mmCIF file of C-alpha atoms and ligand atoms in Angstrom:
data_model
loop_
_atom_site.group_PDB
_atom_site.id
_atom_site.type_symbol
_atom_site.label_atom_id
_atom_site.label_comp_id
_atom_site.label_asym_id
_atom_site.label_seq_id
_atom_site.Cartn_x
_atom_site.Cartn_y
_atom_site.Cartn_z
ATOM 1 C CA UNK A 217 105.016 95.957 88.009
ATOM 2 C CA UNK A 218 107.116 98.550 89.818
ATOM 3 C CA UNK A 219 104.417 100.586 92.045
ATOM 4 C CA UNK A 220 104.496 103.459 93.725
ATOM 5 C CA UNK A 221 104.073 103.816 97.412
ATOM 6 C CA UNK A 222 100.395 104.487 96.662
ATOM 7 C CA UNK A 223 100.127 101.704 94.291
ATOM 8 C CA UNK A 224 101.937 99.174 96.450
ATOM 9 C CA UNK A 225 99.591 99.920 99.636
ATOM 10 C CA UNK A 226 96.247 100.603 97.793
ATOM 11 C CA UNK A 227 95.088 96.750 97.677
ATOM 12 C CA UNK A 228 94.971 97.124 101.756
ATOM 13 C CA UNK A 229 92.640 100.004 100.996
ATOM 14 C CA UNK A 230 90.596 98.737 98.241
ATOM 15 C CA UNK A 231 90.121 95.163 98.917
ATOM 16 C CA UNK A 232 88.718 95.652 102.392
ATOM 17 C CA UNK A 233 86.224 97.853 101.162
ATOM 18 C CA UNK A 234 85.002 96.120 97.967
ATOM 19 C CA UNK A 235 84.746 93.092 100.084
ATOM 20 C CA UNK A 236 82.411 94.970 103.038
ATOM 21 C CA UNK A 237 80.537 96.619 100.518
ATOM 22 C CA UNK A 238 79.850 93.153 97.828
ATOM 23 C CA UNK A 239 79.480 91.013 101.548
ATOM 24 C CA UNK A 240 76.749 93.269 102.549
ATOM 25 C CA UNK A 241 74.888 93.686 99.401
ATOM 26 C CA UNK A 242 75.313 89.807 98.728
ATOM 27 C CA UNK A 243 73.811 88.931 102.048
ATOM 28 C CA UNK A 244 70.954 91.129 101.646
ATOM 29 C CA UNK A 245 70.322 89.588 98.583
ATOM 30 C CA UNK A 246 70.772 85.984 99.795
ATOM 31 C CA UNK A 247 68.678 87.025 102.687
ATOM 32 C CA UNK A 248 67.968 85.354 106.266
ATOM 33 C CA UNK A 249 67.399 81.711 104.985
ATOM 34 C CA UNK A 250 69.897 81.185 102.736
ATOM 35 C CA UNK A 251 72.892 83.392 104.956
ATOM 36 C CA UNK A 252 74.392 79.848 105.875
ATOM 37 C CA UNK A 253 74.478 78.651 102.514
ATOM 38 C CA UNK A 254 76.243 82.003 101.736
ATOM 39 C CA UNK A 255 78.780 82.154 104.439
ATOM 40 C CA UNK A 256 79.497 78.276 103.572
ATOM 41 C CA UNK A 257 80.208 79.397 100.220
ATOM 42 C CA UNK A 258 82.408 82.429 101.131
ATOM 43 C CA UNK A 259 84.543 79.691 103.513
ATOM 44 C CA UNK A 260 84.815 76.946 100.665
ATOM 45 C CA UNK A 261 85.930 79.833 98.224
ATOM 46 C CA UNK A 262 88.553 81.244 100.891
ATOM 47 C CA UNK A 263 90.231 77.363 100.682
ATOM 48 C CA UNK A 264 89.932 77.603 96.874
ATOM 49 C CA UNK A 265 92.056 80.295 97.083
ATOM 50 C CA UNK A 266 94.982 78.643 98.518
ATOM 51 C CA UNK A 267 95.298 76.345 95.724
ATOM 52 C CA UNK A 268 94.460 79.138 93.176
ATOM 53 C CA UNK A 269 97.414 80.906 94.880
ATOM 54 C CA UNK A 270 99.627 77.585 94.376
ATOM 55 C CA UNK A 271 98.569 77.119 91.077
ATOM 56 C CA UNK A 272 99.540 80.991 89.917
ATOM 57 C CA UNK A 273 102.415 81.021 91.438
ATOM 58 C CA UNK A 274 104.026 77.885 90.090
ATOM 59 C CA UNK A 275 102.712 77.879 86.378
ATOM 60 C CA UNK A 276 101.847 81.540 85.952
ATOM 61 C CA UNK A 277 104.508 83.742 87.949
ATOM 62 C CA UNK A 278 107.037 81.346 87.203
ATOM 63 C CA UNK A 279 106.642 80.465 83.369
ATOM 64 C CA UNK A 280 104.437 83.142 81.468
ATOM 65 C CA UNK A 281 106.877 85.434 79.472
ATOM 66 C CA UNK A 282 107.053 89.123 80.931
ATOM 67 C CA UNK A 283 105.117 87.965 84.050
ATOM 68 C CA UNK A 284 107.928 85.555 84.974
ATOM 69 C CA UNK A 285 110.602 88.184 84.126
ATOM 70 C CA UNK A 286 108.697 90.620 86.885
ATOM 71 C CA UNK A 287 108.357 87.628 89.253
ATOM 72 C CA UNK A 288 112.129 87.133 89.014
ATOM 73 C CA UNK A 289 113.065 91.004 89.987
ATOM 74 C CA UNK A 290 111.007 90.242 92.923
ATOM 75 C CA UNK A 291 112.871 87.039 93.788
ATOM 76 C CA UNK A 292 116.220 89.432 93.737
ATOM 77 C CA UNK A 293 114.921 92.725 95.177
ATOM 78 C CA UNK A 294 112.380 91.383 97.591
ATOM 79 C CA UNK A 295 111.975 94.294 99.353
ATOM 80 C CA UNK A 296 111.249 96.481 96.304
ATOM 81 C CA UNK A 297 107.710 97.463 95.551
ATOM 82 C CA UNK A 298 107.060 95.169 92.430
ATOM 83 C CA UNK A 299 103.442 93.853 92.643
ATOM 84 C CA UNK A 300 99.967 93.734 90.874
ATOM 85 C CA UNK A 301 98.071 96.876 90.520
ATOM 86 C CA UNK A 302 94.951 96.878 92.462
ATOM 87 C CA UNK A 303 93.131 97.948 88.905
ATOM 88 C CA UNK A 304 94.607 94.877 86.958
ATOM 89 C CA UNK A 305 93.759 92.205 90.118
ATOM 90 C CA UNK A 306 90.362 93.442 90.571
ATOM 91 C CA UNK A 307 89.362 93.734 86.783
ATOM 92 C CA UNK A 308 91.040 89.955 86.163
ATOM 93 C CA UNK A 309 89.023 88.839 89.437
ATOM 94 C CA UNK A 310 85.770 90.556 87.963
ATOM 95 C CA UNK A 311 86.339 89.149 84.246
ATOM 96 C CA UNK A 312 87.165 85.637 85.512
ATOM 97 C CA UNK A 313 85.214 84.819 88.666
ATOM 98 C CA UNK A 314 82.518 87.742 89.440
ATOM 99 C CA UNK A 315 81.038 88.690 86.150
ATOM 100 C CA UNK A 316 80.708 84.537 84.942
ATOM 101 C CA UNK A 317 79.132 83.285 88.158
ATOM 102 C CA UNK A 318 76.933 86.155 88.083
ATOM 103 C CA UNK A 319 75.589 85.358 85.057
ATOM 104 C CA UNK A 320 75.281 81.713 85.652
ATOM 105 C CA UNK A 321 73.896 81.669 89.025
ATOM 106 C CA UNK A 322 73.147 84.932 90.155
ATOM 107 C CA UNK A 323 74.524 88.090 92.161
ATOM 108 C CA UNK A 324 74.118 86.315 95.663
ATOM 109 C CA UNK A 325 76.483 83.330 94.812
ATOM 110 C CA UNK A 326 78.647 85.501 92.817
ATOM 111 C CA UNK A 327 79.085 87.879 95.830
ATOM 112 C CA UNK A 328 79.662 85.165 98.287
ATOM 113 C CA UNK A 329 82.492 83.240 95.577
ATOM 114 C CA UNK A 330 83.966 86.788 95.281
ATOM 115 C CA UNK A 331 83.910 87.545 98.744
ATOM 116 C CA UNK A 332 85.787 84.325 99.526
ATOM 117 C CA UNK A 333 88.524 84.482 96.918
ATOM 118 C CA UNK A 334 89.238 88.506 97.828
ATOM 119 C CA UNK A 335 89.501 87.571 101.507
ATOM 120 C CA UNK A 336 92.236 84.800 100.368
ATOM 121 C CA UNK A 337 93.988 87.267 98.179
ATOM 122 C CA UNK A 338 93.907 89.991 100.540
ATOM 123 C CA UNK A 339 95.298 87.250 103.080
ATOM 124 C CA UNK A 340 97.776 86.048 100.892
ATOM 125 C CA UNK A 341 99.126 89.449 99.802
ATOM 126 C CA UNK A 342 98.984 90.669 103.770
ATOM 127 C CA UNK A 343 101.237 87.318 104.517
ATOM 128 C CA UNK A 344 103.395 88.072 101.546
ATOM 129 C CA UNK A 345 104.293 91.660 102.899
ATOM 130 C CA UNK A 346 104.708 90.870 106.174
ATOM 131 C CA UNK A 347 106.915 87.878 105.411
ATOM 132 C CA UNK A 348 109.478 90.198 103.253
ATOM 133 C CA UNK A 349 109.417 93.096 105.666
ATOM 134 C CA UNK A 350 108.980 91.939 109.418
ATOM 135 C CA UNK A 351 110.974 89.789 111.604
ATOM 136 C CA UNK A 352 108.557 87.640 113.316
ATOM 137 C CA UNK A 353 109.932 85.658 116.531
ATOM 138 C CA UNK A 354 110.705 82.105 116.283
ATOM 139 C CA UNK A 355 108.908 79.704 116.593
ATOM 140 C CA UNK A 356 105.535 81.031 115.319
ATOM 141 C CA UNK A 357 103.217 80.605 112.069
ATOM 142 C CA UNK A 358 104.796 83.819 110.614
ATOM 143 C CA UNK A 359 108.629 82.873 111.288
ATOM 144 C CA UNK A 360 107.701 79.226 109.653
ATOM 145 C CA UNK A 361 105.880 80.764 106.517
ATOM 146 C CA UNK A 362 108.956 83.268 106.241
ATOM 147 C CA UNK A 363 111.683 80.804 106.391
ATOM 148 C CA UNK A 364 109.861 78.429 103.848
ATOM 149 C CA UNK A 365 109.316 81.486 101.461
ATOM 150 C CA UNK A 366 113.210 82.658 101.674
ATOM 151 C CA UNK A 367 114.177 78.942 100.647
ATOM 152 C CA UNK A 368 111.843 79.325 97.811
ATOM 153 C CA UNK A 369 113.379 82.835 96.706
ATOM 154 C CA UNK A 370 117.052 82.016 97.595
ATOM 155 C CA UNK A 371 117.767 78.330 97.578
ATOM 156 C CA UNK A 372 115.174 76.473 95.252
ATOM 157 C CA UNK A 373 112.505 78.115 92.889
ATOM 158 C CA UNK A 374 111.005 74.623 92.354
ATOM 159 C CA UNK A 375 109.743 74.240 95.630
ATOM 160 C CA UNK A 376 107.261 76.206 98.254
ATOM 161 C CA UNK A 377 104.771 77.826 95.863
ATOM 162 C CA UNK A 378 102.389 78.044 98.463
ATOM 163 C CA UNK A 379 102.691 81.420 100.543
ATOM 164 C CA UNK A 380 99.901 81.489 102.978
ATOM 165 C CA UNK A 381 99.961 77.415 103.738
ATOM 166 C CA UNK A 382 102.041 74.316 102.929
ATOM 167 C CA UNK A 383 99.012 72.110 102.158
ATOM 168 C CA UNK A 384 99.145 72.270 98.583
ATOM 169 C CA UNK A 385 103.306 71.834 98.173
ATOM 170 C CA UNK A 386 102.544 68.828 100.269
ATOM 171 C CA UNK A 387 99.916 67.491 98.074
ATOM 172 C CA UNK A 388 101.826 68.136 94.794
ATOM 173 C CA UNK A 389 105.433 66.962 96.119
ATOM 174 C CA UNK A 390 106.975 70.328 96.026
ATOM 175 C CA UNK A 391 107.448 70.927 99.741
ATOM 176 C CA UNK A 392 110.866 71.796 101.144
ATOM 177 C CA UNK A 393 111.472 72.273 104.728
HETATM 178 ZN ZN1 ZN B 113 108.606 82.820 92.936
HETATM 179 ZN ZN1 ZN B 114 108.276 86.779 97.950
#
């Protein structure tokens, strides 16, 4: 969706707040003894996010009608503030991840899963913003990501679906350097 300035940047305020509150509440609920497992689950879900990022970009953003049109616009007008509103990404996350895990495994697990996934999402939108708006020096991690993402935008949109890492593109054979 075309977002206003506040809409575009609200993710960067709302997500850290939600992650911090959920993190504190989750750790209190888990208690000292279960804290290591809680943190382990956060790290596991952070890694899981990179796969979700790949799958969403490859199969949802490039194939689902309407969403595909919006994403095509991002491919062309890469610096415009086309994006997903915070209320929508948070709502989908709550319905698909947080609430079902809470129902099945309790609040402590759900808070860990959500913190991990939301940290991954925050990292992804931050990297994606920097890729399109910053001029990273060469060579650097960010420069490599920027070049790979530019290949996806302008040369081959069937390659380089991962934004924060090349790992899943390598696994699924869609990496193009
Ligand atoms: Zn794309
Ligand atoms: Zn992009």
